[in-house]
Short mmCIF file of N, CA and C in Angstrom, two decimals:
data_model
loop_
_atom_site.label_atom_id
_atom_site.label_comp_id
_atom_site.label_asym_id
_atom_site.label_seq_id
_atom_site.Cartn_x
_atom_site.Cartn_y
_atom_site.Cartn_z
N UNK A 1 101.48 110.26 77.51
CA UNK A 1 100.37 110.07 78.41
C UNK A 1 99.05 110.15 77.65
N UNK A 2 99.04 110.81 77.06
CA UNK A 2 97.63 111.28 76.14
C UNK A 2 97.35 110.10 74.85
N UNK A 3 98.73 109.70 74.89
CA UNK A 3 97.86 107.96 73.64
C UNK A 3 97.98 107.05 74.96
N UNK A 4 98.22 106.94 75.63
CA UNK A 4 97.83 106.03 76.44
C UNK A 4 96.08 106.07 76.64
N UNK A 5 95.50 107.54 77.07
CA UNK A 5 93.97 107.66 77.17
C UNK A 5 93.69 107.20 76.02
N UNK A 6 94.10 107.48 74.92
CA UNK A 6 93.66 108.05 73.31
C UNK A 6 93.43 106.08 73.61
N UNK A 7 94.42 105.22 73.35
CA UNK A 7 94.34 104.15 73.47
C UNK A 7 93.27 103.75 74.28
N UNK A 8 93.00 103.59 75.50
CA UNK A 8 91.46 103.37 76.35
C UNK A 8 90.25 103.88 75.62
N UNK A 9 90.36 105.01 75.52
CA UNK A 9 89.30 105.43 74.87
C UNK A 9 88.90 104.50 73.52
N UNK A 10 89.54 103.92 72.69
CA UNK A 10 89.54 103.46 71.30
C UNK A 10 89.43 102.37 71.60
N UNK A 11 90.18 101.70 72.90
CA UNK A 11 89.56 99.86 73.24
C UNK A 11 88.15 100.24 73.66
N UNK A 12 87.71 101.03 74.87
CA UNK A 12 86.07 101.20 74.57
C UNK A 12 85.55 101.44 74.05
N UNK A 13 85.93 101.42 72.59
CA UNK A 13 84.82 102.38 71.94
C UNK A 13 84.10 103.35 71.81
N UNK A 14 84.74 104.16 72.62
CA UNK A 14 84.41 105.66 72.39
C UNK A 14 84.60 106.58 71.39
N UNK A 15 84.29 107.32 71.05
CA UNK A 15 85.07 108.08 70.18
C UNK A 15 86.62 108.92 70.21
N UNK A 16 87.30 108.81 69.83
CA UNK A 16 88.99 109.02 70.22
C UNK A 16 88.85 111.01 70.04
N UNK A 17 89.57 111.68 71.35
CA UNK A 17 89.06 112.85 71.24
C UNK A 17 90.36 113.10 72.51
N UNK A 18 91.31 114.45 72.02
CA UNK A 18 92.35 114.61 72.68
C UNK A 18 92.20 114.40 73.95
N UNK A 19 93.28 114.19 74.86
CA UNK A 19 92.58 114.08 76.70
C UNK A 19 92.92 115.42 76.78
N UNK A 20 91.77 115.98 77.45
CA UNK A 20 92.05 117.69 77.90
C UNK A 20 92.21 117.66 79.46
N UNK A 21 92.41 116.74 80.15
CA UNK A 21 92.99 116.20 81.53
C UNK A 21 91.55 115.87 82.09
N UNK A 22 92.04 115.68 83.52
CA UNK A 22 90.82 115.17 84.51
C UNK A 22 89.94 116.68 85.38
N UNK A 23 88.92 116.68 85.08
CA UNK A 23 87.41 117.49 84.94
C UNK A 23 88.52 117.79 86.90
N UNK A 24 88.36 119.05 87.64
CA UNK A 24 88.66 119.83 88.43
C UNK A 24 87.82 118.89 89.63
N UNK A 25 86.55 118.94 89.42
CA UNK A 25 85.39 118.20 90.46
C UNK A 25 86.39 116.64 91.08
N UNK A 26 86.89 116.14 89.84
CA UNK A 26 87.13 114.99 90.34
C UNK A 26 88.57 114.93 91.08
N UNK A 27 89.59 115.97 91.04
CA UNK A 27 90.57 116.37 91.66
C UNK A 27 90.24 116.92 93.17
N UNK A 28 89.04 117.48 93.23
CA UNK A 28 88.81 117.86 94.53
C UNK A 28 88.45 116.77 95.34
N UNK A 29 87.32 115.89 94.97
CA UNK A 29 87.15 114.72 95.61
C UNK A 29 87.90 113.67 95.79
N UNK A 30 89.38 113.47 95.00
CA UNK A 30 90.87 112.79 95.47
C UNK A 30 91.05 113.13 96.44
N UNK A 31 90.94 114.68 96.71
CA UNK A 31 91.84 115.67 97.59
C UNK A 31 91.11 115.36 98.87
N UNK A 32 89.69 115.58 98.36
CA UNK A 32 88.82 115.28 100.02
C UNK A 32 89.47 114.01 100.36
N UNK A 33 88.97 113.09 99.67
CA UNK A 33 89.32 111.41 100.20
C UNK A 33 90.39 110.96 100.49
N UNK A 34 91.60 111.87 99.97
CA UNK A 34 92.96 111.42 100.19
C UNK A 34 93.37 112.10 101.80
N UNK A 35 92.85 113.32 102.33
CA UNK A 35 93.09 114.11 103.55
C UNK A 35 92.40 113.30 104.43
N UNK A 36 90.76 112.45 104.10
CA UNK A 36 90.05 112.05 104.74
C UNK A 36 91.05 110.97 105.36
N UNK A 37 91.41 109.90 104.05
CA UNK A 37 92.28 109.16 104.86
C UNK A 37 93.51 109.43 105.78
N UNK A 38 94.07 110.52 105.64
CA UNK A 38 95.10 110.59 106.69
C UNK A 38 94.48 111.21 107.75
N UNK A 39 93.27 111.63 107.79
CA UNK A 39 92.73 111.71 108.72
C UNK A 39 92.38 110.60 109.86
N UNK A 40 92.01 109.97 109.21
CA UNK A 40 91.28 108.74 109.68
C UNK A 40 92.51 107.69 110.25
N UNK A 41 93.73 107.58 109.54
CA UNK A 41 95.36 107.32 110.23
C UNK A 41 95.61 107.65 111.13
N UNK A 42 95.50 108.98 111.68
CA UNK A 42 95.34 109.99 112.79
C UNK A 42 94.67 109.94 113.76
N UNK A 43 92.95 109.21 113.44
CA UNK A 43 92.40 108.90 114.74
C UNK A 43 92.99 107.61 115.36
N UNK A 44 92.80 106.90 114.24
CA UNK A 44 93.66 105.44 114.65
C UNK A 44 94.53 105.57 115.47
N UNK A 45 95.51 106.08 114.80
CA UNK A 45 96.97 105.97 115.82
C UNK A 45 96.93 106.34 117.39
N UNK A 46 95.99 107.86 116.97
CA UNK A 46 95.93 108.39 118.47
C UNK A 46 95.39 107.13 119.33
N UNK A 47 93.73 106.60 118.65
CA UNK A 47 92.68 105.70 119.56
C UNK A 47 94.45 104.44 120.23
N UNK A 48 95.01 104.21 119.12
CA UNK A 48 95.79 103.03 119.91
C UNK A 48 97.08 103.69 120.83
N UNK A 49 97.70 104.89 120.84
CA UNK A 49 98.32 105.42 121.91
C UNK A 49 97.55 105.29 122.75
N UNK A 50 96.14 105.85 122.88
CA UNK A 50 95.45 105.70 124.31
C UNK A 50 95.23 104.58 124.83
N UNK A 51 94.78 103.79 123.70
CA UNK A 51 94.85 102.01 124.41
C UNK A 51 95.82 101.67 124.73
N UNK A 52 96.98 101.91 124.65
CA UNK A 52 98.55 101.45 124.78
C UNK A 52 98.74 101.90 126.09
N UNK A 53 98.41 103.38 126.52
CA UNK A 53 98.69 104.16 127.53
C UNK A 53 98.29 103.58 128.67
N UNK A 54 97.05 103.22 128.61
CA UNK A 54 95.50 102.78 129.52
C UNK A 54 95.27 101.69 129.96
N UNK A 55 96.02 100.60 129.13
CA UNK A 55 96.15 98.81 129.24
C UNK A 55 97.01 98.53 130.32
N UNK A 56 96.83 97.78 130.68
CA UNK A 56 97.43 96.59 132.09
C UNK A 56 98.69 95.78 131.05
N UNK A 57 99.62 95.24 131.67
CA UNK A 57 100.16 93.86 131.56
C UNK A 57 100.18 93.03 133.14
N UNK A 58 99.26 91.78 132.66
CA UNK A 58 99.61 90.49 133.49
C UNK A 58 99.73 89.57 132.95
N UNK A 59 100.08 88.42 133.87
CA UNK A 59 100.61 87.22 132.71
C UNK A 59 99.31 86.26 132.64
N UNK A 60 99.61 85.50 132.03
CA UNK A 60 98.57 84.36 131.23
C UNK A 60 99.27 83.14 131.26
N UNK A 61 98.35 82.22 131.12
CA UNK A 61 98.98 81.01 131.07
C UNK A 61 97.93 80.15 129.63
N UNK A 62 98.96 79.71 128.85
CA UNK A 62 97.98 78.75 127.70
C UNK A 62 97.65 77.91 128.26
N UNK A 63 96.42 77.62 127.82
CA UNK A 63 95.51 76.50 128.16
C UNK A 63 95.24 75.75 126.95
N UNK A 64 95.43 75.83 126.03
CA UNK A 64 95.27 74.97 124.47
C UNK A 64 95.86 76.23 123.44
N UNK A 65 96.23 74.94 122.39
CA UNK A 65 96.88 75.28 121.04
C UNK A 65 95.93 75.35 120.00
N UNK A 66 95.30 75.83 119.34
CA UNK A 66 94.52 75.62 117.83
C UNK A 66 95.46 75.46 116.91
N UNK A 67 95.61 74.58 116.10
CA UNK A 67 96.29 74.32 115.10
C UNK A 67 95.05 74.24 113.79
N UNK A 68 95.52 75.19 112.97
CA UNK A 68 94.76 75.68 111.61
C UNK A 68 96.03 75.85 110.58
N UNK A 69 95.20 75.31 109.30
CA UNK A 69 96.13 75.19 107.72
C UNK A 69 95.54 76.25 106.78
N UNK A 70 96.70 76.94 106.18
CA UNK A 70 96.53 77.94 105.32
C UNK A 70 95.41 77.10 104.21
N UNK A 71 94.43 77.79 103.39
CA UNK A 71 93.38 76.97 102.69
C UNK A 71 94.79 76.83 101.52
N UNK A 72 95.90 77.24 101.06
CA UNK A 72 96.98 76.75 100.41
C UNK A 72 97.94 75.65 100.94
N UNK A 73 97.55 75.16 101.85
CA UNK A 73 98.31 73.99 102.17
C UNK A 73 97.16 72.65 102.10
N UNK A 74 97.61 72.49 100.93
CA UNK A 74 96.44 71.25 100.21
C UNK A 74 97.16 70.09 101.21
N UNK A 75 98.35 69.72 101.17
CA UNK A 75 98.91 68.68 101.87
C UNK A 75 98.68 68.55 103.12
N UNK A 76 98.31 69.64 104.07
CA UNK A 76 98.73 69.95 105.40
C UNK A 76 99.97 69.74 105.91
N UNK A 77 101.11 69.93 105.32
CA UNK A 77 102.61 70.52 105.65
C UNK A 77 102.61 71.46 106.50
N UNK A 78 102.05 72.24 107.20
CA UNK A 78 102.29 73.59 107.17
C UNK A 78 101.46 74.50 108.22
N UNK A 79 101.13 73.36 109.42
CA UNK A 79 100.25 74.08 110.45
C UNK A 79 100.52 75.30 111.30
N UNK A 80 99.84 75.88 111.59
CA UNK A 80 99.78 77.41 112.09
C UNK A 80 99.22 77.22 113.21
N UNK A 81 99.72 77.67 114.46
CA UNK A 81 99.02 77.72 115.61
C UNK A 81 98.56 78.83 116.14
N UNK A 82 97.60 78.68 117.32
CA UNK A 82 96.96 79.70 117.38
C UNK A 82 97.20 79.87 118.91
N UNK A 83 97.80 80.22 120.13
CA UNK A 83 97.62 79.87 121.63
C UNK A 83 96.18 80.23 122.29
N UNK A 84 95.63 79.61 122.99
CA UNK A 84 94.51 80.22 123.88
C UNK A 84 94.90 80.88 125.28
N UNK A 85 94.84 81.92 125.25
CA UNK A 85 95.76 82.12 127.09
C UNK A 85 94.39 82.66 128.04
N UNK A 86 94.80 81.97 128.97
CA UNK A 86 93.79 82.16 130.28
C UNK A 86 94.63 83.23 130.82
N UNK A 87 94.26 84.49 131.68
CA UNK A 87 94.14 85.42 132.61
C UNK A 87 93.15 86.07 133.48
N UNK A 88 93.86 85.79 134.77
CA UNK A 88 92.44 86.56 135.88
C UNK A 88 93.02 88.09 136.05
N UNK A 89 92.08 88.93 136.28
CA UNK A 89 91.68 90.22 136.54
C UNK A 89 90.57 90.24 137.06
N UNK A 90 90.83 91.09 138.29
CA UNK A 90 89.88 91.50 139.76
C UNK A 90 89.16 89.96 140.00
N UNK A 91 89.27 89.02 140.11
CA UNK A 91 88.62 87.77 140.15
C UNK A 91 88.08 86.85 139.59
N UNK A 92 87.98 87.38 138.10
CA UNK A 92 87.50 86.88 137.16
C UNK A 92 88.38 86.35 136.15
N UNK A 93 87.96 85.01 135.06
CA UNK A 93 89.16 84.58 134.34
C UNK A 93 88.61 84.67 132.98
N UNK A 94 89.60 85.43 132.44
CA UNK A 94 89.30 85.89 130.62
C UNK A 94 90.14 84.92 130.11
N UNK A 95 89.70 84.22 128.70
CA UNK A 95 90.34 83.49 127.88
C UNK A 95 90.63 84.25 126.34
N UNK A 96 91.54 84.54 125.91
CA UNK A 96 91.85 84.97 124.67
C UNK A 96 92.71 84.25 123.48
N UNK A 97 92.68 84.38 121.99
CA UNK A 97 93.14 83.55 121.66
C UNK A 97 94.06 84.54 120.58
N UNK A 98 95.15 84.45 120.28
CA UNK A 98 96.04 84.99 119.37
C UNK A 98 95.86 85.40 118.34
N UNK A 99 95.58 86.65 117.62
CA UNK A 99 95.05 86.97 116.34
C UNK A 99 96.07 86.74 115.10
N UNK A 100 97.39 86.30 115.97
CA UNK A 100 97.97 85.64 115.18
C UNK A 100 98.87 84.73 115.22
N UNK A 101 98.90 83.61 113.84
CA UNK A 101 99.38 82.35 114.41
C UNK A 101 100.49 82.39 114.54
N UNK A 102 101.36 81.38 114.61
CA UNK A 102 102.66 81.03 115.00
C UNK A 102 103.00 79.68 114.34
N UNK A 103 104.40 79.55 113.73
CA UNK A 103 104.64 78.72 112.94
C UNK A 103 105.22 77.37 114.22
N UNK A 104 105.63 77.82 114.97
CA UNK A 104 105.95 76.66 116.31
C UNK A 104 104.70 76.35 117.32
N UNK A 105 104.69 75.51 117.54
CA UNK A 105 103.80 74.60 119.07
C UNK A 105 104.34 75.36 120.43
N UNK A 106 103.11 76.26 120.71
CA UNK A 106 103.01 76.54 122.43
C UNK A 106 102.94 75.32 123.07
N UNK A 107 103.59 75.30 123.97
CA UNK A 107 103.15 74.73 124.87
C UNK A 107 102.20 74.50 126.25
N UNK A 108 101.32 73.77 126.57
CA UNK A 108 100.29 74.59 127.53
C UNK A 108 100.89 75.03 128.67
N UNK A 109 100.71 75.62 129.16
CA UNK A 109 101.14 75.98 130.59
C UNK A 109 102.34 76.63 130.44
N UNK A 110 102.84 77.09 129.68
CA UNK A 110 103.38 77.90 129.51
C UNK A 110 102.96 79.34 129.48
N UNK A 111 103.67 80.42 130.79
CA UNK A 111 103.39 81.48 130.75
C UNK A 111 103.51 82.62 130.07
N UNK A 112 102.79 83.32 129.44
CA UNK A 112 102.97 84.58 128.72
C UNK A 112 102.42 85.79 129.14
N UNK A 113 102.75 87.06 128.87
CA UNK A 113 102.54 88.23 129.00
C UNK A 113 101.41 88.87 128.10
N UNK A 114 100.64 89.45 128.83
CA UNK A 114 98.89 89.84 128.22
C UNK A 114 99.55 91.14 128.27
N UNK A 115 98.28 91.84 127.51
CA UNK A 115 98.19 93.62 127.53
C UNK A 115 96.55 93.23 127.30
N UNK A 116 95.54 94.23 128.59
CA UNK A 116 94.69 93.97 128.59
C UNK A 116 94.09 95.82 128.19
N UNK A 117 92.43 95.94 128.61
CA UNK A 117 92.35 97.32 128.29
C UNK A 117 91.55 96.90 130.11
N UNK A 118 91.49 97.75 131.37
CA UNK A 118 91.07 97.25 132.20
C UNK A 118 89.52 97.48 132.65
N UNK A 119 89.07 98.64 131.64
CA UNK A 119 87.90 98.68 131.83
C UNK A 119 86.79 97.48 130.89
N UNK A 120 87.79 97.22 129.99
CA UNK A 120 86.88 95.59 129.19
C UNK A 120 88.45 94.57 128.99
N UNK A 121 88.03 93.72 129.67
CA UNK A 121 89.42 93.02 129.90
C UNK A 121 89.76 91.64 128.62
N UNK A 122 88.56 91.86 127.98
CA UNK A 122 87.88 91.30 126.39
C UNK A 122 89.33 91.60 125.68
N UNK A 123 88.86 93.34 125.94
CA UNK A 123 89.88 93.67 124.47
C UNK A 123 91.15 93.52 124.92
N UNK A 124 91.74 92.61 124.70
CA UNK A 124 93.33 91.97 124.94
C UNK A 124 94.12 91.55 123.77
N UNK A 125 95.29 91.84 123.90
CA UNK A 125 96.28 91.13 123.50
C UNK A 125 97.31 90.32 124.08
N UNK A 126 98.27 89.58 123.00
CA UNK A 126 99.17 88.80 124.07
C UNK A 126 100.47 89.52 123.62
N UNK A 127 101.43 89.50 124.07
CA UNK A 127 102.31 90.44 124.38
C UNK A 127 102.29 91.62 124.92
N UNK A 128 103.65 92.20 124.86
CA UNK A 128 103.35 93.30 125.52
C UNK A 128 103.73 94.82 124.52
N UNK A 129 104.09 94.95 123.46
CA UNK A 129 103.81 95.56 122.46
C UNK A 129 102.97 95.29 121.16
N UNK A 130 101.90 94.94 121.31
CA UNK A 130 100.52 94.31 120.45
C UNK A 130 100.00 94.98 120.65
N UNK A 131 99.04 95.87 119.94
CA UNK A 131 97.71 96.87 120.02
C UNK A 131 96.60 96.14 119.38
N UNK A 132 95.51 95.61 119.44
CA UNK A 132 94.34 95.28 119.20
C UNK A 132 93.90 96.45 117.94
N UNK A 133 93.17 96.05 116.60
CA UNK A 133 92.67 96.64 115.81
C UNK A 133 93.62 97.54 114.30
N UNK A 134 93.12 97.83 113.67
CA UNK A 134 93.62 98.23 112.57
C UNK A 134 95.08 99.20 112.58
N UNK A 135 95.73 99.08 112.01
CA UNK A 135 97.31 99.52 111.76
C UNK A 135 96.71 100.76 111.03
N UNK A 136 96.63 101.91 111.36
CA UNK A 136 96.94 103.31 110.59
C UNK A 136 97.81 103.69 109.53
N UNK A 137 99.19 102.39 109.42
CA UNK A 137 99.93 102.70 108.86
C UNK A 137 99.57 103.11 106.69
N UNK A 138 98.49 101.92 106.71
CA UNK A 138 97.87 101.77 105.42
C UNK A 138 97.15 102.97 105.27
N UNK A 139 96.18 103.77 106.12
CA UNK A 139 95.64 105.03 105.65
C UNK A 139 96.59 106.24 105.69
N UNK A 140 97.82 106.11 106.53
CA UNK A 140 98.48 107.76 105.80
C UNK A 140 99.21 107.11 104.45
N UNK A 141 99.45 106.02 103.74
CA UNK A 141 100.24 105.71 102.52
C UNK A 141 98.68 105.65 101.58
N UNK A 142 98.15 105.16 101.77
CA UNK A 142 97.14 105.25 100.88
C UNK A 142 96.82 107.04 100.51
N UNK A 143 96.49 107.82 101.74
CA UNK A 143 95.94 108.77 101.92
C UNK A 143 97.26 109.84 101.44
N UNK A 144 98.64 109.55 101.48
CA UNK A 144 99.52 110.26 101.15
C UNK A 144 100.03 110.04 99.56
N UNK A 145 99.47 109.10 98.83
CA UNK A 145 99.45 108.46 97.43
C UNK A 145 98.66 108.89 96.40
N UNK A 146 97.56 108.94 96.99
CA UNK A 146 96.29 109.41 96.70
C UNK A 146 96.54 110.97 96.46
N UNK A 147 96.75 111.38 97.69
CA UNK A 147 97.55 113.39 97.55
C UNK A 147 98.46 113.14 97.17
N UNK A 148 99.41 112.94 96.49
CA UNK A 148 100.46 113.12 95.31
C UNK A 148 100.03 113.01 93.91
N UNK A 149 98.92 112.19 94.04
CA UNK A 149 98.80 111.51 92.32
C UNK A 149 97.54 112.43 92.18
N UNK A 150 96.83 113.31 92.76
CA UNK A 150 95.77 114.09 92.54
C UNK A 150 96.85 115.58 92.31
N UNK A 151 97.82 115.86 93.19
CA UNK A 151 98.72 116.96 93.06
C UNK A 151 99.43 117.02 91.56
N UNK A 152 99.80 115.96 91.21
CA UNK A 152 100.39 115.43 90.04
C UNK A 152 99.38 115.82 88.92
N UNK A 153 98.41 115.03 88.86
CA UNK A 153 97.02 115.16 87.80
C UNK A 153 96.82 117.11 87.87
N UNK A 154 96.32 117.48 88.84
CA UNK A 154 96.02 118.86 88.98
C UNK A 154 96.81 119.56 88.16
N UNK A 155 98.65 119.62 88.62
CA UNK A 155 99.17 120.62 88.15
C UNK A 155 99.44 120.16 86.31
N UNK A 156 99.29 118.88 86.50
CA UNK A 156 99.37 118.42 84.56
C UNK A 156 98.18 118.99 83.67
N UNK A 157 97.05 119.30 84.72
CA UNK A 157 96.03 119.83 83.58
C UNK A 157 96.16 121.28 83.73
N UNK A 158 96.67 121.77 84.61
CA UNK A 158 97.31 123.83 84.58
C UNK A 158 98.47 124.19 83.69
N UNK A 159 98.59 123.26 83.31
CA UNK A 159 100.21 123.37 82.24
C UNK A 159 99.30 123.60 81.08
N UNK A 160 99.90 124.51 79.90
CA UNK A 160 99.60 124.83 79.18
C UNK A 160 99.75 124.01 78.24
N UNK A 161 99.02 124.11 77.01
CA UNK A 161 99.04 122.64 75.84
C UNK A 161 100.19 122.86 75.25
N UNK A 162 101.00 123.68 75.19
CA UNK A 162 102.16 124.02 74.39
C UNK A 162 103.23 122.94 75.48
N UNK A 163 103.08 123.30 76.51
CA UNK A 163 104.29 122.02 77.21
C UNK A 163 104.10 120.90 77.66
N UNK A 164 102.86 120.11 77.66
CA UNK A 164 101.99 119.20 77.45
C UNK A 164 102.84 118.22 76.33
#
């Protein structure tokens, strides 16, 4: 591990000088940022149990297809659709469009199943296990990666140079 630094150090041009590990300050601020993120996993998840809890399902009906090409499909082989679904709530008609595409053609008028939130009937999805907004799943792996490889670093610089 230590010619690996020794190596960095000598491609930058630094002066080559044993690694005596990573300075304590910067182990704590892993530690903050790595808890922060599973913190922040934690609000997530909860915020979308409550949206999950709190949301409506009614049905929808498509009203148009968007068809969009990956900017890698130079040919256009390879269209992606998008559905638009109309739904009324309390009298009013919300239009939403799929945050994600689909490799087959909806058809219009074809009915589907919404999950709405009912106090903003905006924030929707289509199906009925879809949550609107960021996946938590990336901040407890980030945030649980992060606290291993700072746990790791820490206890490598408390080891004595003899077992080093």
């Amino acid at each position: 591990m230590e010619s690996v630094f020794a190596s960095i150090l000598l491609i930058s041009g630094r002066p080559t000088q044993p690694f005596t590990g990573v300075p304590p300050v910067v182990m704590v601020i892993f530690m903050v940022v790595s808890v922060a993120l599973i913190v922040l996993g934690l609000v997530i998840s909860r915020k979308r149990q409550s949206w999950l809890e709190h949301s409506q399902i009614t049905e929808g009906e498509i009203v148009e297809v968007s068809k969009r090409y990956e900017r890698s499909d130079k040919m256009g082989q390879s269209p992606i659709y998008f559905p638009v679904v109309s739904f009324s709530f309390k009298g009013r008609t919300f239009k939403i469009e799929s945050e994600t595409g689909m490799p087959r053609i909806s058809q219009v008028g074809e009915k589907v199943e919404v999950r709405f939130n009912p106090e903003n009937p905006y924030d929707s999805t289509l199906g009925t296990s879809s949550i609107p907004g960021t996946k938590p799943g990336l901040f407890f792996v980030l945030g649980a990666l992060l606290l291993v490889a700072s746990a790791i670093l820490t206890a490598h610089a408390q080891m004595p140079i003899a077992l080093k």
